[in-house]
Short mmCIF file of C-alpha atoms in Angstrom, two decimals:
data_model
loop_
_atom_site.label_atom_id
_atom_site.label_comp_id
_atom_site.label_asym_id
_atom_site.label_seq_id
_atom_site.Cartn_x
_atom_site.Cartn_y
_atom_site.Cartn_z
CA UNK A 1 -3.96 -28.92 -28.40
CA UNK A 2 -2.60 -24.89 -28.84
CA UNK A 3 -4.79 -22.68 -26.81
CA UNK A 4 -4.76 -18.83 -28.45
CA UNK A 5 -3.85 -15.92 -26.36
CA UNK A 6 -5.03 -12.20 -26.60
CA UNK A 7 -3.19 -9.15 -24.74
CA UNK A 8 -5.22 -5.90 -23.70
CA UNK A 9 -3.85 -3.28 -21.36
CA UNK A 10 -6.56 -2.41 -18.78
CA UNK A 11 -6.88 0.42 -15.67
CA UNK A 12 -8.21 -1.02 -12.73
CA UNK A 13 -8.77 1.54 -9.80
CA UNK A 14 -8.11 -0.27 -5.99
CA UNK A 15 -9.15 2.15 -3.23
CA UNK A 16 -9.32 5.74 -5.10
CA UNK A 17 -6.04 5.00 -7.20
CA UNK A 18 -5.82 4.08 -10.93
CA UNK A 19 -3.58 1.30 -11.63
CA UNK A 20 -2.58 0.05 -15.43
CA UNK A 21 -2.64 -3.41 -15.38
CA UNK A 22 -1.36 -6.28 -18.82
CA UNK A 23 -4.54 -8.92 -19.18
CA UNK A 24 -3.53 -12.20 -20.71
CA UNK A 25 -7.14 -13.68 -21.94
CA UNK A 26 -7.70 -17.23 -23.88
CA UNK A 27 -8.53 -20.39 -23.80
CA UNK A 28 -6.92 -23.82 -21.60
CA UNK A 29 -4.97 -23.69 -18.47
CA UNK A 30 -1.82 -22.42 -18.30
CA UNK A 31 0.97 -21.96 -15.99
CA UNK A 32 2.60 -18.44 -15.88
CA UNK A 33 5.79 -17.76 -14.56
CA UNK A 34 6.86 -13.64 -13.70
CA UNK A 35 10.70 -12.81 -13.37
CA UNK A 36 10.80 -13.70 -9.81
CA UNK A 37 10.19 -17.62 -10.38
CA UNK A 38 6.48 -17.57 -8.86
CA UNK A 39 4.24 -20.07 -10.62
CA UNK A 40 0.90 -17.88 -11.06
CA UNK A 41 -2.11 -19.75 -11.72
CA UNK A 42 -5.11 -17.71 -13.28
CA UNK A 43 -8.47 -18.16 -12.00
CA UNK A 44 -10.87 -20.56 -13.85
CA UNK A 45 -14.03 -18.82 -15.23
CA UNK A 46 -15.83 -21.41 -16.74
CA UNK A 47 -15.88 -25.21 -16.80
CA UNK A 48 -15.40 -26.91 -20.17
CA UNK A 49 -13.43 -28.80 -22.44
CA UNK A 50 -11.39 -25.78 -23.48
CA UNK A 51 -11.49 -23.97 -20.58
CA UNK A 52 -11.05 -20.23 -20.80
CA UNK A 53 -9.06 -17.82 -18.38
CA UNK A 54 -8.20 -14.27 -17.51
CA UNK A 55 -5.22 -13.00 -15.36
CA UNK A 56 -3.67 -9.70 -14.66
CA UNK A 57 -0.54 -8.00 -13.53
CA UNK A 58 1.10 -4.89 -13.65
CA UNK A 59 3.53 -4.04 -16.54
CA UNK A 60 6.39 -2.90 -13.67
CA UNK A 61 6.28 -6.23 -12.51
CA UNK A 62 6.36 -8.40 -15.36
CA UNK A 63 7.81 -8.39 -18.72
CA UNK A 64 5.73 -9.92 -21.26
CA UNK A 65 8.03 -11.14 -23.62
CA UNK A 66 10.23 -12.39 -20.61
CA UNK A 67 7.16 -14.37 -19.52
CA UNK A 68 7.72 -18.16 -19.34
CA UNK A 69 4.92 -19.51 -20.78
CA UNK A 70 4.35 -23.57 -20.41
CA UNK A 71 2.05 -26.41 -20.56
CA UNK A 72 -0.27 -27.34 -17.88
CA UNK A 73 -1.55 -30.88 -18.11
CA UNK A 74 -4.20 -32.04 -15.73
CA UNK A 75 -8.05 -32.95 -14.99
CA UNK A 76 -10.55 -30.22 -14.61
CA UNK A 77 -13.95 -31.90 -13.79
CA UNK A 78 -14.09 -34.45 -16.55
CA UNK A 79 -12.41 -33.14 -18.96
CA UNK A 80 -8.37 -33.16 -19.93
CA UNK A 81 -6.54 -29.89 -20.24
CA UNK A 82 -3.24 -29.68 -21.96
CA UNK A 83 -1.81 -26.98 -24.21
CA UNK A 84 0.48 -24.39 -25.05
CA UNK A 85 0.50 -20.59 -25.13
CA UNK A 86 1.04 -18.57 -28.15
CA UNK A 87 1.29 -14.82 -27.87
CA UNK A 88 0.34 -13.28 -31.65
CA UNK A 89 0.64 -9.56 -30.52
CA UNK A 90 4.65 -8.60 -30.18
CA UNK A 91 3.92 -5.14 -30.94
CA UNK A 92 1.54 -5.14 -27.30
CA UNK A 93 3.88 -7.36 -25.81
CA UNK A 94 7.06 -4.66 -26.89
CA UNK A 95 5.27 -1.49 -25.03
CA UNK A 96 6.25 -2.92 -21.80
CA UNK A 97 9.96 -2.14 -22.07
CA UNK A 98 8.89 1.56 -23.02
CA UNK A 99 10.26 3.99 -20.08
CA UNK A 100 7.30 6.11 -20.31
CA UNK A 101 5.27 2.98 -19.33
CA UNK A 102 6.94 2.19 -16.49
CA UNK A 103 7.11 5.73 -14.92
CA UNK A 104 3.24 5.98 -14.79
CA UNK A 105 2.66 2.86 -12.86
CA UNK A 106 5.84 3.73 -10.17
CA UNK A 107 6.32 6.27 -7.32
CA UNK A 108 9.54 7.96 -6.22
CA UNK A 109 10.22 8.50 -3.21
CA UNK A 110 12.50 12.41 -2.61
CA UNK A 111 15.36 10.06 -1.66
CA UNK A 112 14.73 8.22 -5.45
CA UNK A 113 13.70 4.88 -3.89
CA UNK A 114 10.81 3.68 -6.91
CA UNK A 115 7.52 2.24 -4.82
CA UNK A 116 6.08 -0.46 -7.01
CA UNK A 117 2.41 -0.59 -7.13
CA UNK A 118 1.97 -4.48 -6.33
CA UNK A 119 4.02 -6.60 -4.15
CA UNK A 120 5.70 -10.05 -4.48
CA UNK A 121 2.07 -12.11 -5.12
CA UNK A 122 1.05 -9.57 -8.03
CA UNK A 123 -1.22 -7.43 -5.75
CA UNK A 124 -1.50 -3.97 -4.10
CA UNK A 125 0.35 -3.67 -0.53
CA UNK A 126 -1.44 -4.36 2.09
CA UNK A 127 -4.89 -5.37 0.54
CA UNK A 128 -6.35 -7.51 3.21
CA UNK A 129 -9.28 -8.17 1.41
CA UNK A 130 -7.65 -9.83 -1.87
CA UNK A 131 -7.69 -13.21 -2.95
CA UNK A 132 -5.16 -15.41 -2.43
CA UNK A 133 -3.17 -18.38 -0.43
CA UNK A 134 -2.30 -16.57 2.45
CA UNK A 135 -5.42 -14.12 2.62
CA UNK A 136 -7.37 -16.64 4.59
CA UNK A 137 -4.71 -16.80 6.85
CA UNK A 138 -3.97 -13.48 7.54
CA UNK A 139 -7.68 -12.98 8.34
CA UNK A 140 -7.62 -15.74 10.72
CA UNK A 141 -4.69 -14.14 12.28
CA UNK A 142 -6.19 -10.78 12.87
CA UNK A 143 -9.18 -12.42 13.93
CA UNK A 144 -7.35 -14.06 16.99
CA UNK A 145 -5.21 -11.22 17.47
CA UNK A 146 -7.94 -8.58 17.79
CA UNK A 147 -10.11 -11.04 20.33
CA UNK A 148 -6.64 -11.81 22.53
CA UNK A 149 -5.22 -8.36 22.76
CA UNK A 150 -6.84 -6.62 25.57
CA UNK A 151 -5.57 -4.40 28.23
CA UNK A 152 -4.50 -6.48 31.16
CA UNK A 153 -2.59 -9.04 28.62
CA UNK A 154 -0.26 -6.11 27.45
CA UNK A 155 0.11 -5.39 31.04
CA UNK A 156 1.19 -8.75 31.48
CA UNK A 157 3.51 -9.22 28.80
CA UNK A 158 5.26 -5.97 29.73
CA UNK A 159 6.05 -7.19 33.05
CA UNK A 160 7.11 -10.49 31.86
CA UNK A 161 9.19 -9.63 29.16
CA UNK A 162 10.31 -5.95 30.23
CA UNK A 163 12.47 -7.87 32.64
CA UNK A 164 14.85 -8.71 30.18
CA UNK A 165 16.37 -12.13 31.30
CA UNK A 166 15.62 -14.84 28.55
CA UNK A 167 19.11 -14.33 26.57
CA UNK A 168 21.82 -12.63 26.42
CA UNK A 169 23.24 -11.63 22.68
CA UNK A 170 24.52 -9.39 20.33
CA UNK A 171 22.16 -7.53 17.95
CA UNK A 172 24.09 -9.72 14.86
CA UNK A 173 23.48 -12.59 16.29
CA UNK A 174 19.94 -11.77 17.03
CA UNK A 175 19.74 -10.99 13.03
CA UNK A 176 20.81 -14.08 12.63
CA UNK A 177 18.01 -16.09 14.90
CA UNK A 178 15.71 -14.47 12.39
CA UNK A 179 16.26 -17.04 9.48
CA UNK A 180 13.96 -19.15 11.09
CA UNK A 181 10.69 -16.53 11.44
CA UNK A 182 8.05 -15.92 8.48
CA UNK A 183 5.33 -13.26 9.30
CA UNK A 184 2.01 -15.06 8.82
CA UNK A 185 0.65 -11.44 9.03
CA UNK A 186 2.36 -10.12 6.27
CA UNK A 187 0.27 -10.29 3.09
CA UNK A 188 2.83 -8.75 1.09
CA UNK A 189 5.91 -11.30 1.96
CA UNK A 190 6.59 -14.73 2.52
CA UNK A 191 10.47 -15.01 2.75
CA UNK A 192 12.54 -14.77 6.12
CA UNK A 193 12.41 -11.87 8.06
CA UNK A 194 16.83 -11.64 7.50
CA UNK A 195 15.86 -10.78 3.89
CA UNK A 196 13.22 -7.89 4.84
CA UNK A 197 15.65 -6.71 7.45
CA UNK A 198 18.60 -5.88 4.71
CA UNK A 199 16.33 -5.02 1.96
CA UNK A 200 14.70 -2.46 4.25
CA UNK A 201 18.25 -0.78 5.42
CA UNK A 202 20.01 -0.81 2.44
CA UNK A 203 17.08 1.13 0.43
CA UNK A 204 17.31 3.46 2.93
CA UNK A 205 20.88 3.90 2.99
CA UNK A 206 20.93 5.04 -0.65
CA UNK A 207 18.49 7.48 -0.49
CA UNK A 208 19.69 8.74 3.17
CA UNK A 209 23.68 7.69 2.73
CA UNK A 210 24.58 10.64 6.01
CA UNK A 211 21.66 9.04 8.46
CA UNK A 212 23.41 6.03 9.53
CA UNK A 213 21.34 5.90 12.64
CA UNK A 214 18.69 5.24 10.27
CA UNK A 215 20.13 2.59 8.30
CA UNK A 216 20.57 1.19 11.85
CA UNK A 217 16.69 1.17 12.65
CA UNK A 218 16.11 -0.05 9.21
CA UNK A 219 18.47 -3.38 10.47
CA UNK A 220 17.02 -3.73 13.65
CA UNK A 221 13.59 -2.56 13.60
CA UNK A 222 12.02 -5.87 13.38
CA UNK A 223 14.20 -7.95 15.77
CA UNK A 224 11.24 -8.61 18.26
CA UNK A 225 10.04 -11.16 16.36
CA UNK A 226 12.67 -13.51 17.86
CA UNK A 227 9.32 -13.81 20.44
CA UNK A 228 8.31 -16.68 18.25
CA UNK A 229 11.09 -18.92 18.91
CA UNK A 230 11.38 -21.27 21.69
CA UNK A 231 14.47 -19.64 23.63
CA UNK A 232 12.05 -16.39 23.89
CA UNK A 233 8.83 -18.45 24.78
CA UNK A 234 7.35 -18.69 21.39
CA UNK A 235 4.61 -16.85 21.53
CA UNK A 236 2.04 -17.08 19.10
CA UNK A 237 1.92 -15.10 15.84
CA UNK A 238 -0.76 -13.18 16.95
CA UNK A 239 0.96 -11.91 20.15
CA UNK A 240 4.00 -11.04 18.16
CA UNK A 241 3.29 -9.59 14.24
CA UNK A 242 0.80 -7.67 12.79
CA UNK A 243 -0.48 -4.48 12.59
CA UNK A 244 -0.38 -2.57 16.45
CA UNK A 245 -2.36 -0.22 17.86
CA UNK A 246 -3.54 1.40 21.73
CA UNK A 247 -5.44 -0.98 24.14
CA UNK A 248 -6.95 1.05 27.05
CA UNK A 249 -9.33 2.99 24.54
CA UNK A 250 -11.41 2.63 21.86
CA UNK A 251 -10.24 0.86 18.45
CA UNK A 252 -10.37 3.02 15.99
CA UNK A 253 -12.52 1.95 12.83
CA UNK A 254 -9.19 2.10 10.58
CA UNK A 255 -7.59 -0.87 12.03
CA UNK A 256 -7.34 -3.21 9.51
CA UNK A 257 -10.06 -5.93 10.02
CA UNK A 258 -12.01 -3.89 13.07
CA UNK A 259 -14.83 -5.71 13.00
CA UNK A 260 -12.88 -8.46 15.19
CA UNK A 261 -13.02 -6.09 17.97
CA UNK A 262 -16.39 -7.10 19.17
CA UNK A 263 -15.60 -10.56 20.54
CA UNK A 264 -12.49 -8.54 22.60
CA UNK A 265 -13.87 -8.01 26.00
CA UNK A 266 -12.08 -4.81 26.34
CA UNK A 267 -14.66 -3.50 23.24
CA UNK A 268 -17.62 -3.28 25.69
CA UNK A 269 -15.97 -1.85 29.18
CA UNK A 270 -16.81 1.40 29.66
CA UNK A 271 -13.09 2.09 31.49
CA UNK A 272 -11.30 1.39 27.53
CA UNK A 273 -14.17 2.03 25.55
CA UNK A 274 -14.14 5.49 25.09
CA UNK A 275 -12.24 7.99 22.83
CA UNK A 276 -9.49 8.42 25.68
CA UNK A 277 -10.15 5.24 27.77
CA UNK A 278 -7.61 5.40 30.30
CA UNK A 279 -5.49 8.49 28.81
CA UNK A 280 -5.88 12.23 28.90
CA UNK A 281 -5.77 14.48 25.66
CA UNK A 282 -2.04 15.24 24.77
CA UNK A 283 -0.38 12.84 27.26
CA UNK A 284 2.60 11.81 24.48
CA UNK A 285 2.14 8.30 22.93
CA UNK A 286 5.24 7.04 25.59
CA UNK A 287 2.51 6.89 28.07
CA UNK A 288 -0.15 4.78 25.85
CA UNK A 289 -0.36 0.93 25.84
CA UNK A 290 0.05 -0.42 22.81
CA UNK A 291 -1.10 -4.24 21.54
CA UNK A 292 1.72 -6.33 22.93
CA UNK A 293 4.41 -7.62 19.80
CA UNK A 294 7.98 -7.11 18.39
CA UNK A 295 7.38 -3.19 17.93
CA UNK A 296 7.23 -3.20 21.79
CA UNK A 297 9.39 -5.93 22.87
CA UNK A 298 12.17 -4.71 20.48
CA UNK A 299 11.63 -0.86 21.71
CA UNK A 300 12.15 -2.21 25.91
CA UNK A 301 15.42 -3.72 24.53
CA UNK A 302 16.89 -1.09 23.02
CA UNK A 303 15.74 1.44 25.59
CA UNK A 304 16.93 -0.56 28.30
CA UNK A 305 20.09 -1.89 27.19
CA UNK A 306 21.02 1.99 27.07
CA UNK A 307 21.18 2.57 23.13
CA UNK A 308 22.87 6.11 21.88
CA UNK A 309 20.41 5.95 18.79
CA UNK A 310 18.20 9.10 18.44
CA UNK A 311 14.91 9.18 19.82
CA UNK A 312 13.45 9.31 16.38
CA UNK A 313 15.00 6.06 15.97
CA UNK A 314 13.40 4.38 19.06
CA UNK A 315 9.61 6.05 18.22
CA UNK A 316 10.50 3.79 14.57
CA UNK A 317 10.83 0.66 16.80
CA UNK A 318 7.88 0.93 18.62
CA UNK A 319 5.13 2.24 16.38
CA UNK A 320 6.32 1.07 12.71
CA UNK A 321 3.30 -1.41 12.92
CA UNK A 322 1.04 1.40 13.56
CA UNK A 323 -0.69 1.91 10.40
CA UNK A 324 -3.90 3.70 12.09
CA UNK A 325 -1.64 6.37 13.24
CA UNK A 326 1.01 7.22 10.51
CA UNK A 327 -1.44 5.69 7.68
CA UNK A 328 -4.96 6.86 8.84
CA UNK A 329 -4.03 9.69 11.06
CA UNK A 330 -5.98 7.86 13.91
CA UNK A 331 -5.18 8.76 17.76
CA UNK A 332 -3.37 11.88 17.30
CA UNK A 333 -5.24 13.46 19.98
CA UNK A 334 -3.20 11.20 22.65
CA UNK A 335 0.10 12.61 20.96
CA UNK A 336 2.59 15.34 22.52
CA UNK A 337 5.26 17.69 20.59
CA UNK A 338 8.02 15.34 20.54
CA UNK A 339 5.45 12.33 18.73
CA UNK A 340 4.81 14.63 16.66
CA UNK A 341 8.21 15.59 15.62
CA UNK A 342 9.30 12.02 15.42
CA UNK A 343 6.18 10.79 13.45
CA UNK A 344 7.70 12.84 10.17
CA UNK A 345 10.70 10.01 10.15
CA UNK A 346 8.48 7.46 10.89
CA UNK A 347 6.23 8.56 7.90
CA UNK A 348 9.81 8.43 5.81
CA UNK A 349 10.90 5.22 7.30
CA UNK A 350 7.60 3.27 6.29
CA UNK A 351 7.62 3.69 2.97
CA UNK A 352 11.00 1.56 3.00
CA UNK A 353 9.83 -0.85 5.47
CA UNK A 354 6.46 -1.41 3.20
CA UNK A 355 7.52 -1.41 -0.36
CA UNK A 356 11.06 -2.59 -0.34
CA UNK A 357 9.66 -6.15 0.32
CA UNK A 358 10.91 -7.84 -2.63
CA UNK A 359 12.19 -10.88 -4.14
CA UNK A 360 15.37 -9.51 -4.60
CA UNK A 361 18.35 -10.54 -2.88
CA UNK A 362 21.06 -8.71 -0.97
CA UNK A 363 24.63 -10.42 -0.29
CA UNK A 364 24.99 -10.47 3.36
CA UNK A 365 28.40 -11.01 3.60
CA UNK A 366 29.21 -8.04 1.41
CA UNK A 367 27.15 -5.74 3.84
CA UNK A 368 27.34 -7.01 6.85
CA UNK A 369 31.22 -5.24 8.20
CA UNK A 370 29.19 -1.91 7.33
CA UNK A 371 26.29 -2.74 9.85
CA UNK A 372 28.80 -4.27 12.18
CA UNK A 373 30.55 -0.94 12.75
CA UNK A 374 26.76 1.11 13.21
CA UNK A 375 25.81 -1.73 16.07
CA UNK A 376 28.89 -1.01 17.95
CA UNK A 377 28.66 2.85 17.57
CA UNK A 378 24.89 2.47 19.06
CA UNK A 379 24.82 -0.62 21.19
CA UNK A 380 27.15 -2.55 23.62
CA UNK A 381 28.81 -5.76 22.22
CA UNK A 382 25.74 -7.68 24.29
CA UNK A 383 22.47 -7.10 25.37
CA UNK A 384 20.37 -8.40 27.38
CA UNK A 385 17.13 -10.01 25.78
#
């Protein structure tokens, strides 16, 4: 059985912005493969013999006629699917490789770095709210991270882990552990953290090639996530990933997934409740508790172990995971001069650390003498973990 296809470009607009988007319509069940090697499987809209289907993607993603295009075979209900797709349309198909195409549905950065508009599952960064494997998941996690993180267990983990004495190990070898960790909180990425950790410094050592320091924080900035394994007490996901944000004062309705916040204890005590809580207007973000995870962990660690990076670098570490500040502009009123001043490279650094996630692979043994040399101009051979 041949199952016909149609191809439409479409706009679609996702939270204010317009995005173009290819629609594959027709009839059967087919497989689609992008350029990256993920399987997609379109969402069934009716049940019947021939059942029909609808997908889209962005043309800066995929290439139509590079699509691979292959037979499903299966049960559906009662009834058999098996076919093949035909494509009848080239000249639709052929406007894809057109550079004027392309340009509309990318952004570029000043430093030339091109922001795609969907990430490595075919949808917009960061979209907590759409459909797919790991979206129940990642709700879940926020769920259980918003309920745990209160106050006193920040306090806690501070003290425990601020102490420093679970390892001792070079920052390389540390990049290394991180072969082993996937970010269930990440709805953008589901590879190793190793390959988020390159893609992220090398995008910004194009654009940036005389900030090295920078290319440095790019390496390192998401090393606290070695809290999940067992050597460092492997924590739970949601005391380690995920977005971050202040404990000790009200949550702020930004945070992604707020309405969590009710089951935390901390959301009804009138000491943490409030627009300051336990701060004072101005009092520089240093002095504000923020939900205990890597950001933090990896921030005492560098700090401690006596690091020559700037302290731009160091205000990265900490608060890269703090989308309702350099995202939504939330809690500005607890920030001093120097936050300020260090929020504009944070603002620079995220768009790296967001939209370089990729499927694309970086050879580590080609780059890895250049990093070498940046940990030993910023860190001692060892530190202490």
């Amino acid at each position: 059985m041949e199952g016909n296809c149609w191809v439409s470009k479409e706009k679609k607009e996702t939270k204010g912005k317009e995005n173009k988007f290819w629609r594959i319509s027709g009839e059967g069940l087919p497989s689609l493969r992008n350029l990256r090697g993920r399987t997609l499987r379109p969402h069934i809209n009716t049940i019947s013999p021939f059942l029909h289907y609808s997908c889209a993607f962005s043309s800066s993603f995929f290439s139509l006629n590079s699509l691979s295009l292959f037979p499903f075979t299966g049960r559906v209900d009662r009834f058999p699917v098996a076919m093949t797709i035909l494509i009848h349309q080239p000249d639709v198909v052929a406007e894809v490789e057109e550079k004027n195409g392309a340009e509309e549905e990318e952004l570029v950065l000043d430093g030339g770095f091109v922001v795609p508009n969907i990430n490595s599952f075919g949808q917009t960064f960061r979209d907590y709210e759409a459909e797919g494997d790991r979206q129940p998941g990642v709700e879940n996690f926020y769920r259980t991270n918003h309920i745990n993180q209160t106050y006193d267990f920040v306090k806690r983990m501070r003290q425990e882990y601020g102490q420093l004495n679970r390892v001792e190990m070079s920052i390389w070898e540390c990049c290394e552990l991180l072969n082993d960790v996937v970010d269930e909180s990440d709805p953008d990425l589901d590879e190793p953290q190793i390959e988020h950790l390159l893609q992220t410094a090398e995008a910004i050592r194009k654009d940036y090639p005389d900030e090295d320091w920078l290319h440095l924080t790019g390496l390192i900035h998401d090393l606290g996530k070695v809290l999940l394994l067992p050597s460092f007490g492997e924590l739970p996901q949601w005391a380690v990933v995920g977005d971050t944000y202040p404990v000790g004062c009200a949550f702020d309705e930004s945070i992604v997934h707020h309405k969590y916040f009710k089951e935390n204890p901390d959301y009804y005590n009138p000491d943490y409740n409030t627009k300051y809580g336990a701060y004072s207007p101005g009092c520089g973000l240093d002095s504000v508790m923020m939900s205990w995870g890597h950001d933090d962990y990896m921030y005492l660690v560098a700090k401690e172990n006596k690091t020559t990076l700037p302290s731009a670098a160091l205000f990265i570490i900490r608060y890269h995971s703090f989308y309702a500040l350099h995202r939504s502009e939330a809690y500005k009123h607890l920030m001093n001069e120097q936050d300020v001043e260090d929020l504009k490279w944070l603002q620079v650094f995220n768009k790296y650390d967001l939209y370089s996630k990729s499927k694309v692979r970086i050879d580590v043994e080609k780059v890895k003498p250049y990093y070498l040399s940046l940990i030993e101009k910023y860190f001692p051979a060892k530190l202490k973990w």
